[in-house]
Amino acid sequence: MTHRILLAAAAALTVSQVAAAQAPAPVEEKHVLKLEDVELNTLIADVSMLTGYTFITHPDVRKARVSVVSQTPMSKAEVFQVFLTTLRVQGFAAIPAGKDTYRIVPEAIAATEAPTSGQGANAFVTEIIKLDNANAMDVAQQIKPVLDSQGQVAANANTNTLVIVDYASNLQRVRRMIETIDRDQSVTETVALRNVPALEMEAVLNRLQGDAASAAAGQSQGSKRFVAVASQTSNAILLRGDSVSVERARRVALQLDDTEPQRDNIRIIPLNYTDAGEIVPILERLGQGIAAQRSPSDTAPPSQSISHHPATNSLIISGNAETLVAMEKVIAALDVRRPQVMVEAIIVEMSDDTAKELGLQFLLSGTGGSDVPFASTNFSRSAPSLLALTGALITDGFEDLSKANPFRDAAISSLTGSSGLTLGFGGQSGDSLFGVILNAVENDTNSRILSTPFGMTLNNATSSLIVGQEIPVTTGQVLGDANSNPFRTVEREDVGIKLEVTPRIGENDTVRLDIRQEVSSVFGSVGTLTPDLILDKREINASVLADDGEIIVLGGLVEQTDTVRQSKVPVLGDLPFAGRLFRSDGKATTRTNLMVFIRPTIVRNKEDARDLTEQKYLYVRGQELMRGVAPENSIDSYVAEVLGGAGPMGSAIVPAR
């Protein structure tokens, strides 16, 4: 059959015995193709038999007819390449579908399923090409006309890559084109400016290029011809792009800069966060430094002028371009929103005072002409005083009651000053006077003081908080002759809780705190004859480091004082058992635990400030709920009525009318 493939030996060995003796490598079998106007399925079947490959055909394959004629024998690989070329001519392609398996499909389908590698130049292949300099969107438009009719190209602007699907033979030409287009042909040039600030020139050039790009029809996004970057330090413009565009931009920059230096030598800069008055001295010293750095040969620059307008918190600066650029850079660095720090102090003071006192007093004395000797025991810490009571008893009835009796007054004072249990008896038998008093006292006092002052301040600023009173303290007293024109000098002193702190935020949200913490109170007066006061004072001055939100101990005091007092009659007070009648024992214990804790919290934005405010506001509302405060007297009602809006929690309670 003429339409079948004729298999013939292309090279036969004439001497098979010699070949067998020399054991040469086996010679690959050659094949000759001769097909005239046959169905494509017939060619597929014969190639499958010769190569051993399995082919899965698309339904459209049976409609095609082909003619393939070869004059010289071909190897199996060459036969397969002729087969792929024949498929390409007919609009079909072979797509790998497994080991030694191919799918024969139309080119339109093959373009969407092409692998990243294939056999031969006539196989559909997918390739990803990364561009270094050219824009992927622009390159995709340039190479699209040279692709096969069924070839495809897609550009990814984010990664600046191309995804190309085409025959392997055509991809080689496309790749060479892309290598030529992707060469960096840009140039870089620096233009020094004398009069116009670099930032202003950068904005003008970029705006000019943007307007030109918008006016150019069909220009793709991102296809800038040059890039302008300002260098504030040297007041220069850096231009990068193709040589023609860079040269055009350079001429525009020089023309704009070639103006009268006095054209624009004044700047009015409103400040957002910093006090303008604080920056003026800094800028004045900066201007002096710039003038001092100029060489003597330089033309003397116009003297700069710096002032501020308090009403608008603005700076008014006049000077040459060099001075203006340097000052604008300094102002931009200083006029920034500074973070704040909430500093909370927790002061805990707990004390426990206990005292025990037990004493026995007795008195025996004779009156008138009695021979009974006088004997008594009296202890100053015990009350009432037995001697004072005895003196009042002796003088009672001998004086007019309407007249003052110091013995009676002393006895009354002694009785009113007594505490605890007092037992006693006494009397008079003839000319003998006797009395016995037993006094027993036990005191136990516990106290717990908790103070939590807090305040918020800017970073590197000082915050001061005081909650207390001003009390008068005598600093001097003058009495004239014969007590004429007496006067005292008095100063007012703050007594209460004081918190003064300066935070400084460091690296990794650490906060350095310079703290002065003081807690003071009035203990009492020095004595009954002087108005001077005794003040209790606890003060801490420290510089500490703490992390954001960390609670650390600032300082404190743990103190315990045990006091044992004993008053006794010599010798008699040491007697076993009976010695209890001749002594007075007292024991006192004082324990004090004072601790001061501190916690800084960094507030960087309005969200942090709102969260802290809501936390404190919620605490006040919680306390009101626990105490049963009526809604019309709550803090929500106060905020709604006085401030005319909702509180930090976003709710407002309208008071009842």
XYZ file of C-alpha atoms in Angstrom:
657
model
C 0.000 0.000 0.000
C 1.406 3.332 -1.078
C -0.243 5.199 1.765
C 1.580 3.124 4.374
C 5.035 3.912 5.712
C 7.774 2.035 3.867
C 10.441 0.806 6.193
C 13.869 0.344 4.614
C 17.389 0.033 5.944
C 19.200 3.292 5.226
C 22.659 1.852 5.923
C 23.294 -1.904 5.681
C 26.542 -3.446 6.868
C 28.325 -5.290 4.048
C 30.466 -7.422 6.288
C 28.348 -8.536 9.256
C 31.017 -10.911 10.504
C 33.551 -8.072 10.948
C 30.967 -5.955 12.761
C 30.149 -8.789 15.084
C 33.840 -9.431 15.742
C 34.552 -5.791 16.533
C 31.285 -5.525 18.632
C 30.347 -1.980 17.502
C 27.557 0.032 19.146
C 24.136 -0.911 17.757
C 23.100 1.277 14.845
C 19.756 3.070 15.286
C 17.120 1.974 12.810
C 16.171 4.526 10.161
C 12.735 5.115 8.663
C 11.347 6.667 5.497
C 7.932 8.378 5.447
C 5.759 8.378 2.358
C 2.179 9.518 2.906
C -0.050 11.100 0.297
C -3.387 12.676 1.207
C -4.167 10.470 4.199
C -6.152 11.170 7.336
C -4.225 12.646 10.249
C -5.329 9.726 12.389
C -3.386 7.408 10.030
C -0.181 9.383 10.591
C -0.789 9.374 14.352
C -1.228 5.603 14.369
C 1.967 4.967 12.359
C 4.068 7.364 14.503
C 2.709 5.698 17.645
C 3.860 2.317 16.307
C 7.348 3.618 15.417
C 8.007 5.658 18.606
C 6.076 3.646 21.147
C 4.221 6.783 22.326
C 0.554 6.827 23.229
C -1.590 9.567 21.638
C -4.990 10.756 22.805
C -6.678 12.701 19.990
C -9.203 15.513 19.985
C -12.435 14.878 18.007
C -11.403 17.516 15.454
C -8.346 15.454 14.451
C -10.345 13.074 12.262
C -11.337 15.962 9.968
C -7.752 16.766 8.903
C -5.835 15.168 5.996
C -2.060 15.349 5.486
C 0.715 14.418 3.046
C 4.256 13.642 4.315
C 7.067 12.412 2.026
C 10.735 11.975 3.022
C 13.579 11.106 0.657
C 16.180 10.243 3.280
C 15.839 7.825 6.190
C 15.176 9.394 9.641
C 15.703 8.342 13.234
C 12.831 7.900 15.682
C 13.461 11.351 17.221
C 13.513 12.949 13.755
C 10.281 11.204 12.852
C 8.665 12.616 16.015
C 9.830 16.163 15.170
C 8.391 15.831 11.639
C 5.170 14.641 13.259
C 5.036 17.727 15.586
C 5.674 20.012 12.598
C 2.860 18.351 10.659
C 0.502 18.872 13.628
C 1.517 22.553 13.817
C 0.753 23.006 10.075
C -2.684 21.518 10.633
C -3.375 23.735 13.690
C -2.825 21.022 16.308
C -0.246 20.495 19.061
C 0.905 17.578 21.237
C 0.656 18.231 24.986
C 2.420 15.829 27.434
C -0.142 13.913 29.507
C 2.125 11.479 31.340
C 5.040 9.159 30.654
C 5.256 8.574 26.837
C 1.691 9.903 26.541
C 0.506 12.961 24.590
C -2.798 14.660 23.928
C -3.401 15.941 20.387
C -5.544 19.100 20.746
C -6.136 22.303 18.748
C -3.577 25.091 19.274
C -6.141 27.288 21.073
C -6.470 24.654 23.781
C -2.753 23.846 23.829
C -1.861 27.482 24.518
C -3.698 27.340 27.852
C -2.148 24.001 28.897
C 1.420 24.351 27.685
C 4.073 22.964 30.064
C 7.231 24.832 31.089
C 9.340 22.485 28.975
C 8.757 20.444 25.834
C 10.381 18.213 23.252
C 11.626 20.059 20.239
C 11.098 23.394 18.628
C 7.512 22.620 17.624
C 6.198 22.046 21.161
C 4.088 24.603 22.982
C 6.075 25.920 26.001
C 5.299 28.290 28.881
C 8.134 30.558 30.041
C 8.312 33.176 32.831
C 10.741 36.058 32.257
C 11.703 38.556 34.999
C 12.493 42.077 33.790
C 15.146 44.164 35.538
C 14.761 47.580 33.934
C 11.910 47.760 31.424
C 8.244 47.971 32.395
C 6.445 44.629 31.981
C 3.254 46.272 30.682
C 5.183 48.103 27.948
C 7.249 45.063 26.930
C 4.115 42.909 26.647
C 2.681 45.333 24.073
C 5.927 45.325 22.091
C 6.377 41.539 21.788
C 2.742 40.625 21.179
C 2.926 41.096 17.366
C 5.814 38.594 17.006
C 4.063 35.751 18.847
C 2.355 32.899 17.031
C -1.326 33.397 16.229
C -2.194 31.175 19.185
C 0.621 32.458 21.415
C -0.203 34.437 24.534
C 1.605 36.917 26.819
C 0.552 38.240 30.234
C 2.296 40.971 32.294
C 2.390 41.163 36.101
C 2.981 44.768 37.137
C 3.575 43.905 40.811
C 6.501 41.566 40.137
C 7.451 43.114 36.750
C 7.402 39.698 35.035
C 6.093 38.285 31.738
C 4.350 34.932 31.264
C 4.703 33.817 27.605
C 3.103 30.765 25.926
C 4.344 29.966 22.402
C 6.187 27.395 20.279
C 9.709 26.757 21.532
C 11.201 27.812 18.210
C 9.499 31.203 18.382
C 10.339 31.728 22.042
C 14.039 31.964 21.219
C 13.403 35.015 19.021
C 11.064 36.540 21.635
C 13.690 36.048 24.334
C 16.344 37.864 22.319
C 13.968 40.785 21.781
C 13.238 41.042 25.494
C 16.960 41.003 26.358
C 17.482 43.942 24.016
C 14.529 45.908 25.389
C 15.389 45.205 29.049
C 18.819 46.790 28.906
C 19.292 49.702 31.356
C 19.817 52.669 29.083
C 19.003 55.292 31.698
C 21.413 58.019 32.777
C 21.755 59.828 36.121
C 22.566 63.495 36.509
C 22.786 65.846 39.491
C 21.631 69.457 39.179
C 22.817 71.813 41.929
C 20.340 74.555 42.831
C 21.184 77.994 44.162
C 17.855 79.709 44.652
C 14.966 77.238 44.511
C 14.645 74.681 47.369
C 15.209 71.114 46.229
C 11.850 69.892 47.539
C 10.012 72.559 45.591
C 11.927 71.710 42.402
C 11.187 67.996 42.874
C 7.457 68.697 43.121
C 7.515 70.911 39.999
C 9.368 68.388 37.812
C 7.279 65.405 38.902
C 4.081 67.386 38.419
C 5.253 68.470 34.964
C 5.970 64.868 33.974
C 2.620 63.729 35.376
C 0.717 66.284 33.318
C 2.646 65.313 30.174
C 1.955 61.621 30.772
C -1.774 62.305 31.185
C -1.848 64.280 27.931
C -0.018 61.594 25.936
C -2.581 59.336 24.259
C -2.142 55.636 24.857
C 0.701 56.055 27.387
C 0.603 53.214 29.896
C 0.549 53.747 33.597
C 3.942 53.819 35.270
C 5.910 54.568 32.081
C 7.780 57.527 33.497
C 10.584 58.883 31.372
C 12.604 60.200 34.317
C 12.564 60.332 38.111
C 13.394 63.459 40.122
C 14.613 63.106 43.727
C 15.459 66.020 46.019
C 18.599 66.121 48.166
C 17.918 68.608 50.942
C 21.409 68.398 52.397
C 23.105 69.682 49.231
C 19.987 71.435 47.835
C 20.272 69.505 44.583
C 18.026 67.467 42.283
C 18.945 63.956 41.117
C 17.508 63.049 37.686
C 17.408 59.487 36.360
C 15.867 58.239 33.111
C 16.521 58.146 29.390
C 19.041 60.660 28.172
C 16.586 62.816 26.220
C 14.123 63.172 29.096
C 16.873 63.796 31.660
C 18.408 66.492 29.507
C 15.020 68.166 29.052
C 14.342 68.067 32.812
C 17.834 69.448 33.527
C 17.235 72.456 31.277
C 13.880 73.135 32.943
C 15.454 72.955 36.418
C 18.276 75.345 35.491
C 15.836 77.808 33.934
C 13.663 77.804 37.055
C 16.715 78.207 39.291
C 18.161 81.039 37.193
C 16.128 83.734 38.962
C 16.842 86.559 41.344
C 17.978 85.114 44.686
C 15.745 87.533 46.553
C 12.716 86.170 44.721
C 11.511 84.064 47.626
C 13.608 84.414 50.754
C 10.789 84.415 53.313
C 9.077 81.417 54.865
C 6.037 81.426 57.135
C 5.833 78.021 58.800
C 2.920 77.231 61.148
C 3.800 74.669 63.814
C 1.454 71.897 64.842
C 2.934 70.470 68.034
C 5.854 72.600 69.229
C 5.862 76.072 70.761
C 7.331 78.448 68.186
C 8.982 80.556 70.890
C 11.069 77.551 71.996
C 12.442 76.936 68.489
C 13.477 80.533 67.747
C 16.728 80.401 69.821
C 17.680 77.100 68.166
C 17.215 78.513 64.675
C 19.164 81.652 65.544
C 22.172 79.592 66.649
C 21.808 77.440 63.520
C 21.894 80.536 61.288
C 25.020 81.800 63.038
C 26.695 78.425 62.500
C 25.870 78.383 58.788
C 27.258 81.887 58.347
C 30.449 80.965 60.213
C 31.064 77.955 57.940
C 31.161 80.059 54.774
C 34.657 80.828 53.499
C 35.861 84.456 53.496
C 35.770 84.503 49.682
C 32.054 83.791 49.612
C 29.715 86.664 49.176
C 28.271 87.610 52.528
C 24.736 86.234 52.692
C 21.840 88.430 53.700
C 21.420 88.431 57.453
C 18.706 86.011 58.482
C 15.730 87.133 60.521
C 13.767 84.753 62.745
C 10.661 85.612 64.746
C 7.435 83.970 65.797
C 3.773 84.870 65.924
C 2.287 83.587 69.217
C -1.355 83.891 68.125
C -0.908 81.405 65.250
C 2.167 79.632 66.676
C 4.039 80.324 63.448
C 7.668 80.989 62.553
C 8.635 83.800 60.182
C 12.080 83.197 58.657
C 13.992 85.344 56.201
C 17.343 84.342 54.685
C 19.122 82.904 51.680
C 18.219 79.542 50.141
C 20.927 77.650 52.023
C 19.728 78.972 55.370
C 16.071 78.374 54.570
C 16.666 74.759 53.528
C 18.638 73.973 56.701
C 16.061 75.604 58.963
C 13.125 73.896 57.272
C 14.844 70.564 57.836
C 15.369 71.321 61.531
C 11.778 72.515 61.961
C 10.382 69.382 60.292
C 12.399 67.202 62.684
C 11.351 69.115 65.818
C 7.694 69.782 65.023
C 6.454 66.231 65.476
C 3.765 64.772 67.661
C 5.400 63.714 70.871
C 4.156 60.655 72.725
C 2.703 61.070 76.193
C 3.238 59.044 79.337
C 0.647 58.249 81.989
C 2.453 57.824 85.316
C 0.542 56.077 88.092
C 1.899 55.882 91.638
C 0.551 53.476 94.251
C 1.375 54.380 97.849
C 0.531 51.726 100.428
C 1.100 52.365 104.124
C 0.053 49.873 106.797
C 0.758 50.324 110.525
C -0.045 48.353 113.646
C 0.409 49.876 117.126
C -0.111 47.794 120.283
C 0.478 48.878 123.898
C -0.015 47.199 127.281
C 0.242 48.891 130.680
C -0.244 47.469 134.189
C 0.593 49.418 137.331
C -0.294 49.480 141.068
C -0.047 52.579 143.257
C -0.611 52.822 147.022
C -0.309 55.496 149.677
C -0.099 55.472 153.485
C 0.232 58.659 155.495
C -0.587 60.121 158.838
C -2.354 63.433 159.394
C -2.244 65.905 162.201
C -0.152 64.590 165.083
C -0.191 60.986 163.911
C 3.035 59.016 164.125
C 2.254 57.036 160.956
C 5.087 57.636 158.438
C 4.405 58.721 154.841
C 4.896 56.019 152.191
C 3.650 55.857 148.591
C 4.373 54.570 145.087
C 3.590 56.763 142.076
C 4.434 56.039 138.410
C 4.338 58.879 135.908
C 2.903 56.753 133.100
C -0.049 55.547 135.176
C -3.260 57.518 135.414
C -4.930 58.716 137.532
C -2.270 60.056 139.862
C -2.774 58.791 143.409
C -0.968 61.795 144.905
C -3.259 64.250 143.136
C -6.336 62.427 144.416
C -4.947 62.348 147.953
C -4.175 66.090 147.897
C -7.729 66.847 146.832
C -9.072 64.588 149.580
C -7.028 66.305 152.344
C -7.935 69.839 151.316
C -11.602 69.024 150.737
C -13.735 70.709 153.375
C -11.025 73.151 154.490
C -11.567 75.701 151.765
C -14.453 77.513 150.224
C -15.739 75.521 147.256
C -16.276 78.739 145.338
C -12.559 79.406 145.400
C -10.034 77.758 143.127
C -8.379 74.642 144.518
C -5.274 73.529 142.569
C -5.302 70.122 144.293
C -8.867 69.499 143.222
C -8.132 70.663 139.653
C -5.138 68.344 139.451
C -7.226 65.419 140.658
C -9.952 66.067 138.073
C -7.361 66.348 135.286
C -5.772 63.117 136.415
C -9.081 61.281 136.346
C -10.096 62.566 132.923
C -6.732 61.563 131.472
C -7.027 57.965 132.583
C -7.741 55.140 130.162
C -8.380 51.453 130.398
C -9.492 49.860 133.646
C -8.985 51.769 136.909
C -9.761 50.128 140.269
C -9.003 51.585 143.680
C -10.083 52.204 147.194
C -8.970 54.478 149.996
C -10.071 56.240 153.126
C -9.101 57.753 156.457
C -8.894 55.955 159.771
C -8.327 58.357 162.593
C -5.192 60.273 161.785
C -4.122 57.732 159.125
C -4.777 58.145 155.388
C -4.475 55.253 152.930
C -5.317 54.493 149.238
C -4.670 51.913 146.524
C -5.218 52.278 142.698
C -4.792 49.591 139.997
C -4.645 50.710 136.337
C -4.658 48.261 133.352
C -4.563 49.477 129.717
C -4.243 47.704 126.355
C -4.299 49.610 123.049
C -4.344 48.107 119.529
C -4.466 50.387 116.492
C -4.431 49.216 112.836
C -4.324 51.596 109.911
C -4.148 51.145 106.138
C -3.633 54.095 103.824
C -3.808 53.656 100.047
C -3.122 56.563 97.694
C -2.979 56.349 93.904
C -1.976 59.701 92.409
C -1.465 59.698 88.635
C -0.820 62.216 85.917
C -0.198 62.421 82.191
C 2.503 64.497 80.544
C 4.352 64.816 77.266
C 7.602 63.007 76.719
C 10.510 64.993 78.246
C 8.049 67.331 79.989
C 7.459 67.639 83.739
C 4.132 66.819 85.364
C 3.293 67.974 88.887
C 0.334 66.888 91.008
C -0.527 67.907 94.567
C -3.557 66.937 96.624
C -3.562 68.388 100.125
C -3.761 71.582 102.157
C -1.748 74.687 102.888
C -1.042 75.039 106.591
C 0.548 78.027 108.375
C 4.031 77.457 109.752
C 5.579 80.050 112.065
C 8.958 81.184 110.798
C 9.646 84.042 113.239
C 8.263 85.934 116.230
C 9.159 89.371 117.608
C 8.141 90.949 120.922
C 8.823 94.622 121.514
C 9.676 96.287 124.815
C 6.963 95.725 127.417
C 5.296 93.348 124.905
C 4.587 96.257 122.567
C 3.848 95.647 118.883
C 4.240 91.836 118.909
C 4.035 90.026 115.569
C 4.738 86.641 113.964
C 5.872 85.766 110.436
C 4.063 82.829 108.879
C 4.669 80.821 105.715
C 2.207 78.510 104.023
C 3.401 74.975 103.423
C 1.757 72.348 101.278
C 0.808 69.196 103.149
C -0.612 66.173 101.357
C 0.346 64.000 98.400
C 2.780 65.348 95.805
C 3.896 63.691 92.585
C 6.398 65.317 90.262
C 7.719 63.262 87.360
C 9.637 63.787 84.105
C 9.415 60.801 81.708
C 11.863 60.102 78.895
C 10.941 57.381 76.405
C 13.899 55.315 75.229
C 14.566 52.368 72.980
C 12.228 49.345 73.013
C 9.535 51.329 74.874
C 11.598 51.747 78.017
C 10.798 54.822 80.081
C 13.225 56.676 82.316
C 11.416 58.429 85.149
C 12.857 61.263 87.210
C 10.478 61.169 90.174
C 9.867 63.157 93.307
C 7.193 61.543 95.460
C 6.132 63.050 98.791
C 3.436 62.176 101.319
C 3.109 64.511 104.303
C 0.563 65.067 107.080
C 0.137 66.956 110.351
C 1.064 64.795 113.326
C 0.128 67.345 115.995
C 1.464 70.292 117.908
C 4.823 70.387 119.628
C 3.264 71.251 122.982
C 0.447 73.055 124.702
C 2.431 76.276 125.080
C 3.454 76.669 121.444
C 1.452 76.708 118.195
C 4.245 74.978 116.269
C 3.253 71.801 114.437
C 4.915 68.454 113.886
C 4.711 67.193 110.301
C 5.030 63.577 109.177
C 6.865 63.453 105.862
C 7.788 60.603 103.516
C 9.690 61.611 100.390
C 11.411 59.748 97.542
C 13.670 61.306 94.897
C 14.759 58.757 92.299
C 15.540 58.086 88.650
C 14.373 54.663 87.503
C 13.863 52.679 84.289
C 10.644 50.798 83.569
C 9.064 49.153 80.555
C 5.789 50.313 79.101
C 2.979 49.196 81.422
C 5.356 47.608 83.953
C 4.804 48.061 87.697
C 8.031 48.479 89.659
C 8.704 49.294 93.292
C 10.083 52.771 93.794
C 11.013 52.529 97.465
C 9.589 51.972 100.895
C 10.133 51.247 104.545
C 9.547 48.165 106.660
C 9.942 49.090 110.325
C 9.111 47.440 113.637
C 9.773 49.027 117.013
C 9.360 47.117 120.296
C 9.489 49.160 123.513
C 9.475 47.682 127.013
C 9.099 50.128 129.928
C 9.270 49.332 133.612
C 9.052 51.586 136.681
C 9.603 50.032 140.101
C 10.671 50.566 143.661
C 14.296 49.483 144.113
C 14.725 46.082 145.761
C 11.014 45.736 146.502
C 10.092 45.646 142.836
C 12.414 42.663 142.302
C 10.831 40.484 144.980
C 9.179 37.305 143.729
C 5.380 37.615 143.572
C 5.236 40.544 146.000
C 7.346 42.644 143.650
C 4.284 43.035 141.393
C 2.914 45.465 144.043
C 5.901 47.804 143.721
C 6.286 48.261 139.941
C 4.503 49.291 136.767
C 5.117 47.434 133.470
C 4.420 48.652 129.938
C 5.056 47.168 126.509
C 4.507 48.835 123.104
C 5.001 47.476 119.569
C 4.850 49.614 116.428
C 4.940 48.080 112.930
C 5.046 50.189 109.768
C 4.998 48.910 106.176
C 5.351 51.634 103.557
C 5.696 50.792 99.848
C 5.613 53.052 96.777
C 5.017 51.527 93.329
C 5.117 53.245 89.951
C 3.775 52.304 86.509
C 4.361 54.272 83.285
C 2.075 53.781 80.276
C 3.083 55.206 76.893
C 0.298 57.001 75.003
C 1.333 57.344 71.354
C -1.947 58.160 69.622
C -5.553 59.080 70.202
C -6.584 55.419 70.451
C -4.236 54.876 73.416
C -5.498 58.075 75.062
C -9.112 57.022 74.582
C -8.488 53.581 76.098
C -6.846 55.058 79.207
C -9.594 57.658 79.619
C -12.296 55.006 79.314
C -10.528 52.873 81.919
C -10.502 55.677 84.510
C -14.006 56.808 83.593
C -15.307 53.262 83.962
C -13.730 53.030 87.418
C -15.653 56.126 88.574
C -18.892 54.747 87.161
C -18.284 51.426 88.894
C -17.760 53.150 92.234
C -21.003 55.057 91.744
C -22.906 51.855 91.053
C -21.459 50.181 94.152
C -22.524 53.139 96.301
C -25.960 53.352 94.746
C -25.602 56.872 93.353
C -28.801 58.039 91.693
C -28.611 58.426 87.891
C -29.334 62.133 88.061
C -26.296 62.606 90.315
C -23.915 60.368 88.318
C -20.868 61.467 86.375
C -22.679 60.665 83.101
C -25.389 63.114 84.031
C -22.818 65.744 84.938
C -20.966 65.326 81.631
C -24.195 65.474 79.642
C -25.431 68.560 81.470
C -22.215 70.580 81.758
C -20.225 69.523 78.698
C -23.253 68.933 76.512
C -22.218 65.555 75.119
C -21.557 61.913 75.821
C -18.753 60.776 78.070
C -15.664 58.843 76.999
C -17.665 55.608 77.054
C -19.902 56.947 74.289
C -23.049 57.123 76.402
C -24.793 59.932 78.157
C -27.538 59.861 80.773
C -29.896 62.768 80.543
C -30.834 63.894 84.055
C -34.454 63.627 85.079
C -36.344 66.886 85.199
